[in-house]
Coordinates of C-alpha atoms and ligand atoms in Angstrom, one line a residue:
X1 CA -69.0 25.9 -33.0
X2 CA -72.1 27.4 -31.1
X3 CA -72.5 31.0 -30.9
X4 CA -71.6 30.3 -27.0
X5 CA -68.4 28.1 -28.2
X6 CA -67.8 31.3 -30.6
X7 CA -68.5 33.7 -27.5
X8 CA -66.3 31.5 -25.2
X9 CA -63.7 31.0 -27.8
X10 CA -63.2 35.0 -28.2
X11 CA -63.3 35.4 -24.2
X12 CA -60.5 33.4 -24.2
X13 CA -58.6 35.0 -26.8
X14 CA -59.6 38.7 -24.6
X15 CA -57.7 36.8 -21.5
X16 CA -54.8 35.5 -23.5
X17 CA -54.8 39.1 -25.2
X18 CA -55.0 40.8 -21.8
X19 CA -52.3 39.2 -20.5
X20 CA -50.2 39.6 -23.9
X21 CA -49.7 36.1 -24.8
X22 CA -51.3 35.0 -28.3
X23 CA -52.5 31.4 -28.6
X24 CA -49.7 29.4 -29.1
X25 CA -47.6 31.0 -26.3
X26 CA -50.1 29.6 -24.1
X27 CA -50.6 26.7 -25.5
X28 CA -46.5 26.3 -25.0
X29 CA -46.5 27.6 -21.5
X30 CA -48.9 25.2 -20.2
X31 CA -47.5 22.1 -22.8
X32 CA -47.7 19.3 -22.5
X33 CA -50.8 18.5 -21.0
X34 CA -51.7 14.9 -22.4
X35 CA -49.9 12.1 -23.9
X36 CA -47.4 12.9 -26.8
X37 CA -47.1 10.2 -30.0
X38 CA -43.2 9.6 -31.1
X39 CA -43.6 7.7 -35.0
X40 CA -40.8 5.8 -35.5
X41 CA -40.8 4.6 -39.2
X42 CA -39.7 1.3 -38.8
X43 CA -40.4 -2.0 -37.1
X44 CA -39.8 -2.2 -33.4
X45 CA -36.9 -3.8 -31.8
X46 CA -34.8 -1.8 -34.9
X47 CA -32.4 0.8 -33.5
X48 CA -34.6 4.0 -34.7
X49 CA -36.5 2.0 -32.4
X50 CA -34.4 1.3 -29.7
X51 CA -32.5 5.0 -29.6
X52 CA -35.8 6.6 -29.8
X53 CA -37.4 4.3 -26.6
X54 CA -34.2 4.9 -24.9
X55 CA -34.4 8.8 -24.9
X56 CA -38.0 9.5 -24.9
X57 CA -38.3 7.2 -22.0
X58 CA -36.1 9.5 -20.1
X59 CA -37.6 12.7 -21.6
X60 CA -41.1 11.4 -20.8
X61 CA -40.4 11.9 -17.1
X62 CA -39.1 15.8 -17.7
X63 CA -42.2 16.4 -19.4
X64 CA -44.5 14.6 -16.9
X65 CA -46.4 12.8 -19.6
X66 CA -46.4 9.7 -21.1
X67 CA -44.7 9.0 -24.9
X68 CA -46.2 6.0 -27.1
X69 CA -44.0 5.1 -29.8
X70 CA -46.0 4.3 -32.6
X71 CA -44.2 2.4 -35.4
X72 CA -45.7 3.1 -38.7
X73 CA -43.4 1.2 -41.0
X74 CA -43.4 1.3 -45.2
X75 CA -41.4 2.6 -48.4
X76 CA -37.8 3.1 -46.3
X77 CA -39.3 5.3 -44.0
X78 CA -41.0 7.7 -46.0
X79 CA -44.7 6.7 -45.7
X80 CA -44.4 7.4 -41.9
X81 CA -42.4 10.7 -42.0
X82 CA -45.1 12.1 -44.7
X83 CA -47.7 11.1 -41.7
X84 CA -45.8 13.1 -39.5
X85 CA -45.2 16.0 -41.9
X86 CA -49.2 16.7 -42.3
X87 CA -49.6 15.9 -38.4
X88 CA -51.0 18.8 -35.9
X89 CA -48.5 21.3 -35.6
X90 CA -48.9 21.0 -31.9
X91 CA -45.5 19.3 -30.3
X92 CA -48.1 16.1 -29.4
X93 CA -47.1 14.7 -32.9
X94 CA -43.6 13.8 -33.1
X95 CA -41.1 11.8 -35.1
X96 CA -38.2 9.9 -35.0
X97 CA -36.3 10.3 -38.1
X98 CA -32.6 9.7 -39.4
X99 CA -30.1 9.9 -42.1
X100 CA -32.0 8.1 -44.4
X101 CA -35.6 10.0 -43.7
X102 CA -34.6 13.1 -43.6
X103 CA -31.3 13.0 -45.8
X104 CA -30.9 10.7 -48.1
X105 CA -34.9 10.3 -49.2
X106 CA -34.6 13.8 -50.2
X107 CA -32.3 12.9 -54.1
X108 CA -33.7 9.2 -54.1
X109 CA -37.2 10.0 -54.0
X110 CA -38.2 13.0 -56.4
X111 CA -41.4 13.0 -55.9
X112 CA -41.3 12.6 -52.0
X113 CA -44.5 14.1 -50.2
X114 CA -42.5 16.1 -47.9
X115 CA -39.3 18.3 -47.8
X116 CA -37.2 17.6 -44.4
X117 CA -36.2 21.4 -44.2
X118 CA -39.5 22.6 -45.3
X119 CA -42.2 20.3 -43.8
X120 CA -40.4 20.2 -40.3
X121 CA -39.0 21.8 -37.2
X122 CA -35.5 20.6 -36.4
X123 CA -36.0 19.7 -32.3
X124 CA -32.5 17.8 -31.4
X125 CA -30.0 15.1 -32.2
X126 CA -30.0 12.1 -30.4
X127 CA -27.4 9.7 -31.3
X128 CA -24.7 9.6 -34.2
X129 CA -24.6 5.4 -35.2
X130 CA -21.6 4.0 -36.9
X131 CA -22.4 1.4 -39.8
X132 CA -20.9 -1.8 -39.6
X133 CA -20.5 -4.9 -42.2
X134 CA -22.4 -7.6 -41.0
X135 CA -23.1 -10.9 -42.5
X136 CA -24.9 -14.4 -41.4
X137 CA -22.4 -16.1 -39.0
X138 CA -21.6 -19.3 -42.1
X139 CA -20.8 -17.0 -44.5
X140 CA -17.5 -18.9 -45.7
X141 CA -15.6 -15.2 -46.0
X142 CA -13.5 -15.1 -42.6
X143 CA -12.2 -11.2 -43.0
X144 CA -13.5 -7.5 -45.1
X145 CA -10.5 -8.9 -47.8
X146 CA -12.1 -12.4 -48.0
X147 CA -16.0 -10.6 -48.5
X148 CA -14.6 -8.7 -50.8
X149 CA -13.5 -11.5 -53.5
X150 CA -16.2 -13.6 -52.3
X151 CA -18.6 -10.9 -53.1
X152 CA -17.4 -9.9 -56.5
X153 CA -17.0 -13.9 -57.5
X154 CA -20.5 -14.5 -56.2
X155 CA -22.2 -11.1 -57.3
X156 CA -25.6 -12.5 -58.9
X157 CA -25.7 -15.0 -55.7
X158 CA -25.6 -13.0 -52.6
X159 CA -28.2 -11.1 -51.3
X160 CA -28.1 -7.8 -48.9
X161 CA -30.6 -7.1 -46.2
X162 CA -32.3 -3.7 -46.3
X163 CA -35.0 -1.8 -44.3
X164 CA -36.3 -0.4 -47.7
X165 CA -35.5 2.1 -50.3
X166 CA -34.1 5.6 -48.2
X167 CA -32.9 3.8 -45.5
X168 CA -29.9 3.8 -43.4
X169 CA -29.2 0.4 -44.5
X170 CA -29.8 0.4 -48.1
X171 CA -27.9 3.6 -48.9
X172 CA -25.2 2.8 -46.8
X173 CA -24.6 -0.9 -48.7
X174 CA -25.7 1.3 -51.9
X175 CA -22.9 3.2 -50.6
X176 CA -20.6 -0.5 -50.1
X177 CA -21.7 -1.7 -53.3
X178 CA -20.4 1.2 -55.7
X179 CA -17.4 1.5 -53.8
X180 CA -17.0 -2.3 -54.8
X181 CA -18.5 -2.3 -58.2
X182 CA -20.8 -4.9 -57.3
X183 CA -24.8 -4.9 -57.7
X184 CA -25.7 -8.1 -55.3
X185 CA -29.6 -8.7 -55.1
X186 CA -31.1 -6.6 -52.1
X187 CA -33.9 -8.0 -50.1
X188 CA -35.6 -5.3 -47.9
X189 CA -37.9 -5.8 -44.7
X190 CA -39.9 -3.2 -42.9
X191 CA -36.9 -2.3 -40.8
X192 CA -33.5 -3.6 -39.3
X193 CA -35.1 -5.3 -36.5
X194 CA -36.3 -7.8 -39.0
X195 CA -33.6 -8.0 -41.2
X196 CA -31.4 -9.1 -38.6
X197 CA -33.4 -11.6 -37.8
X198 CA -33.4 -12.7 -40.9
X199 CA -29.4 -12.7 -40.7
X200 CA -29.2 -14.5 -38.0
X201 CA -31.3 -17.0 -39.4
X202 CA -29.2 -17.4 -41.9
X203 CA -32.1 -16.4 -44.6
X204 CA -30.0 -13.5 -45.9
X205 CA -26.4 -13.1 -46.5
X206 CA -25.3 -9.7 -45.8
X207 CA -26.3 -6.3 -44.5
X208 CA -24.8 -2.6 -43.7
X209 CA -26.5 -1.8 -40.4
X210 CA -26.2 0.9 -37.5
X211 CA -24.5 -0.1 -34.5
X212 CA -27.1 -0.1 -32.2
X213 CA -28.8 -3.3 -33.7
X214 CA -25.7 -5.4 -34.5
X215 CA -23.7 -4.9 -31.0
X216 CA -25.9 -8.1 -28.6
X217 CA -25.7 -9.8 -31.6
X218 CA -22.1 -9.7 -32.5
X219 CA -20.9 -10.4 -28.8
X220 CA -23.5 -12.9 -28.8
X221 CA -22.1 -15.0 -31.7
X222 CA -25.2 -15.0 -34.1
X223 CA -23.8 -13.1 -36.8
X224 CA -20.2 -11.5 -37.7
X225 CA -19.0 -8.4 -38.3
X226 CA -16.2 -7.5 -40.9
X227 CA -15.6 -4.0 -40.4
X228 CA -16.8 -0.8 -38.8
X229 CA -17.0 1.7 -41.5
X230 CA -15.7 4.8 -38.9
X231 CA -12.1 6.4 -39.1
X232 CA -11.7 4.8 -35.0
X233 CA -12.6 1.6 -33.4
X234 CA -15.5 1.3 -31.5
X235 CA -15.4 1.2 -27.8
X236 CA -18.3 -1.4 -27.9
X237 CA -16.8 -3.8 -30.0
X238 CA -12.7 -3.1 -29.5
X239 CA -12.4 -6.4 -31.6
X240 CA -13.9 -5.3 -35.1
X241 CA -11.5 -3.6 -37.5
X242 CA -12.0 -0.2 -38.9
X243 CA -12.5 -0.5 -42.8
X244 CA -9.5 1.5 -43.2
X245 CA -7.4 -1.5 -41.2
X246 CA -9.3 -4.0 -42.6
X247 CA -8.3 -2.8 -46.3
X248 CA -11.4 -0.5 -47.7
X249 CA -10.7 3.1 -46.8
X250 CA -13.2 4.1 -49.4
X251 CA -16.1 3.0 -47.6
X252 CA -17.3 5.6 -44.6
X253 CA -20.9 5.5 -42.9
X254 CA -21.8 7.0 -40.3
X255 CA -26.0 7.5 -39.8
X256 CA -27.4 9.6 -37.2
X257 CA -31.0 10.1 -35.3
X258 CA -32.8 12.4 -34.2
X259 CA -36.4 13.8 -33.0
X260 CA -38.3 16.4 -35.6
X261 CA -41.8 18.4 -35.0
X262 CA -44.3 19.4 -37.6
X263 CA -43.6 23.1 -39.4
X264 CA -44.9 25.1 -37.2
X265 CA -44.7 23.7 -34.2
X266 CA -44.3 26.8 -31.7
X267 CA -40.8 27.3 -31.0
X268 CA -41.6 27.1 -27.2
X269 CA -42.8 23.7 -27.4
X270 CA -39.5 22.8 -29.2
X271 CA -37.6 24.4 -26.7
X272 CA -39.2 22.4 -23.8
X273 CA -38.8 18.9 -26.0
X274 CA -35.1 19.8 -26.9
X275 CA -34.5 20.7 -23.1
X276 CA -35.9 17.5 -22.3
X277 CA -33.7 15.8 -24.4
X278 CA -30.5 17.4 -23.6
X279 CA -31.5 16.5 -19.9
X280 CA -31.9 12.9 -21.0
X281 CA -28.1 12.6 -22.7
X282 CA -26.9 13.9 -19.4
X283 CA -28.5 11.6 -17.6
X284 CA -25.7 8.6 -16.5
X285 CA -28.3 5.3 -17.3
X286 CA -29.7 6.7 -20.7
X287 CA -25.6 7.8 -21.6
X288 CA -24.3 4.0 -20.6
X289 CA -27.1 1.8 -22.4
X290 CA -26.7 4.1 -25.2
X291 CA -22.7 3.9 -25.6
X292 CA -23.1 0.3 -24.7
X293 CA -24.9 0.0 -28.1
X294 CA -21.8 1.6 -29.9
X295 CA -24.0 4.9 -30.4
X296 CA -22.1 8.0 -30.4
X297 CA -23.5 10.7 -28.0
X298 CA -24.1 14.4 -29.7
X299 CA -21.8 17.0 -28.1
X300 CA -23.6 19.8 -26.3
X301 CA -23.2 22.1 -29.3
X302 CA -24.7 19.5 -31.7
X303 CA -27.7 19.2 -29.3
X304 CA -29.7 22.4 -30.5
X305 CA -32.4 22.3 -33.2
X306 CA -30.3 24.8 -34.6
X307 CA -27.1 22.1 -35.5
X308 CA -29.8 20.1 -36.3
X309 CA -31.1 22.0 -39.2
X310 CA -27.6 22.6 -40.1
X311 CA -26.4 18.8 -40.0
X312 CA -29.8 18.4 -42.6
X313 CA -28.9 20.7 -44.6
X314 CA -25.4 19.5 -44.9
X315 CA -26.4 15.6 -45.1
X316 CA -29.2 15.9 -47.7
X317 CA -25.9 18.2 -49.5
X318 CA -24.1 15.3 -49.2
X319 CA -26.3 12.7 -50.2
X320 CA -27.7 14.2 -53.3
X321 CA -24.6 13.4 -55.6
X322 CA -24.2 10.6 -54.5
X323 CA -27.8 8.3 -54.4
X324 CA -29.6 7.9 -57.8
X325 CA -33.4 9.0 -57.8
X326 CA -35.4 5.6 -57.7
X327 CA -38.3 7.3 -59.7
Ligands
LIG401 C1 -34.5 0.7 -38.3 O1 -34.8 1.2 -37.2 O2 -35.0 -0.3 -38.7 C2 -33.4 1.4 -39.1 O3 -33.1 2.7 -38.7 C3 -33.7 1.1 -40.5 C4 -32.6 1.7 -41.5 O4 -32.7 2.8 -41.8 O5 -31.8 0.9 -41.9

């Protein structure tokens, strides 16, 4: 900087000081005032994806500015939430992580770049998304107790689809597989969204995926579901068996997504994007196509970046005894 930028630049501070607000307050008050970048780290048409277009689309008209999803895809997730850890602590920089990003990476990856409670601001929940048991629509099992046997009999055979190491998929079928005692091959993509067109392709056999992604498809008929792994039914697909009725109460999964800031970020600025987002899970079109996926809506008291630290604190508590550190 000049010495007029430096002289400018320290009139400005004099104005802000005069009027007792210190840089970031005003950068808050006035925010935002150009387009903001939501990462999603994984492949479009995924539900991360989908969720995260859904709400932001409605958020983007609170805020009065335009939000491009950027999908920055690699290592389960991970390589795009360390981008978003080292971004400008801002608010322009945002991601959209989930249960495997900011949970479950934490015990599999020890030498992950970033910490989810140290590197980020918690700014709100958007959608809880049960897990259900999918498989390509020939796969000769015809119910959970038929995959089952046909898994264990065929366990150096099948194959799983995954959206990498960390995520929501491959822990949850992690998850699946302990709970059977199996080790079938995994095969991961850059995301769920691919995987599941690789399932109904029939080029994979299996997969444990979020809700959101499977629902067209199973009421479409391109792939099969054996079991929702929540303790109810799920309003979007009344046909599909809880694993409990279908004979595996063992196996529970239930991810989750939501938005995070850089640390940093000035808690004004995740004030205004959490406000924007509780607006947008009032709003009746963003609530229907998003229980119309089978995603489970936060409750207001879950909807504060405050239940959202608390819900990673608890879920990365969870995880750690429970994944095995990949290096
Ligand atoms: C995606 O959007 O592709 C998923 O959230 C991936 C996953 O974690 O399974």
């Amino acid at each position: 900087m000049n010495r007029y930028g430096r002289l400018l630049a320290s009139g400005f501070v004099a104005v802000l000081a005069g009027l007792g607000l210190s840089s970031s307050q005003a950068l808050a008050q006035n925010y935002p005032t150009r387009n903001i970048t939501m990462i999603v780290p994984f492949a479009a048409g995924g539900p991360t994806d989908v969720i995260a277009r859904i709400v932001t689309g409605h958020m983007a008209q609170t805020l009065g500015q335009t939000i491009i999803i950027e999908n920055v895809v690699g290592a389960g997730g991970t390589t795009a939430t360390t981008r978003a850890a080292k971004a400008a602590n801002d608010g322009y920089t945002l991601i959209t992580g989930h249960m495997g990003t900011h949970a479950a990476s934490v015990p599999l990856y020890p030498k992950l770049a970033y910490h989810p409670e140290k590197d980020f601001e918690p700014v709100g929940l958007l959608a809880g998304t049960p897990i259900l048991i999918l498989a390509r629509k020939d796969l000769p099992p015809k119910d959970l107790k038929e995959f089952i046997a046909y898994v264990k009999a065929n366990e150096t055979k099948v194959n799983a689809a995954h959206a990498g190491i960390g995520s929501v998929s491959n822990v949850s079928c992690e998850l699946l597989n302990s709970v059977l005692g199996v080790k079938p091959i995994g095969v991961p993509f850059n995301g769920t969204g691919p995987a599941m067109n690789a399932l109904v392709a029939g080029q994979v056999d299996y997969m444990c995926d979020q809700i959101v992604n499977a629902v067209p498809q199973i009421n479409g008929g391109t792939i099969k579901a054996y079991a929702v792994a929540t303790p109810e039914r799920n309003p979007s697909l009344p046909n599909v068996p809880t694993t409990a009725e279908a004979g595996l109460p063992a196996f529970q999964a239930q991810a989750w997504n939501a938005i995070f800031a850089p640390k940093g970020t000035p808690p004004d600025v995740i004030a205004k994007l959490n406000a924007a987002i509780v607006k947008a899970l009032e709003d009746e079109t963003v609530r229907k196509r998003l229980i119309e996926l089978g995603s489970v809506i936060p409750a207001p008291a879950d909807r504060t970046p405050a239940a959202l630290g608390t819900l990673v604190k608890s879920e990365i508590a969870k995880w750690t005894p429970v994944v095995k550190p990949v290096n």
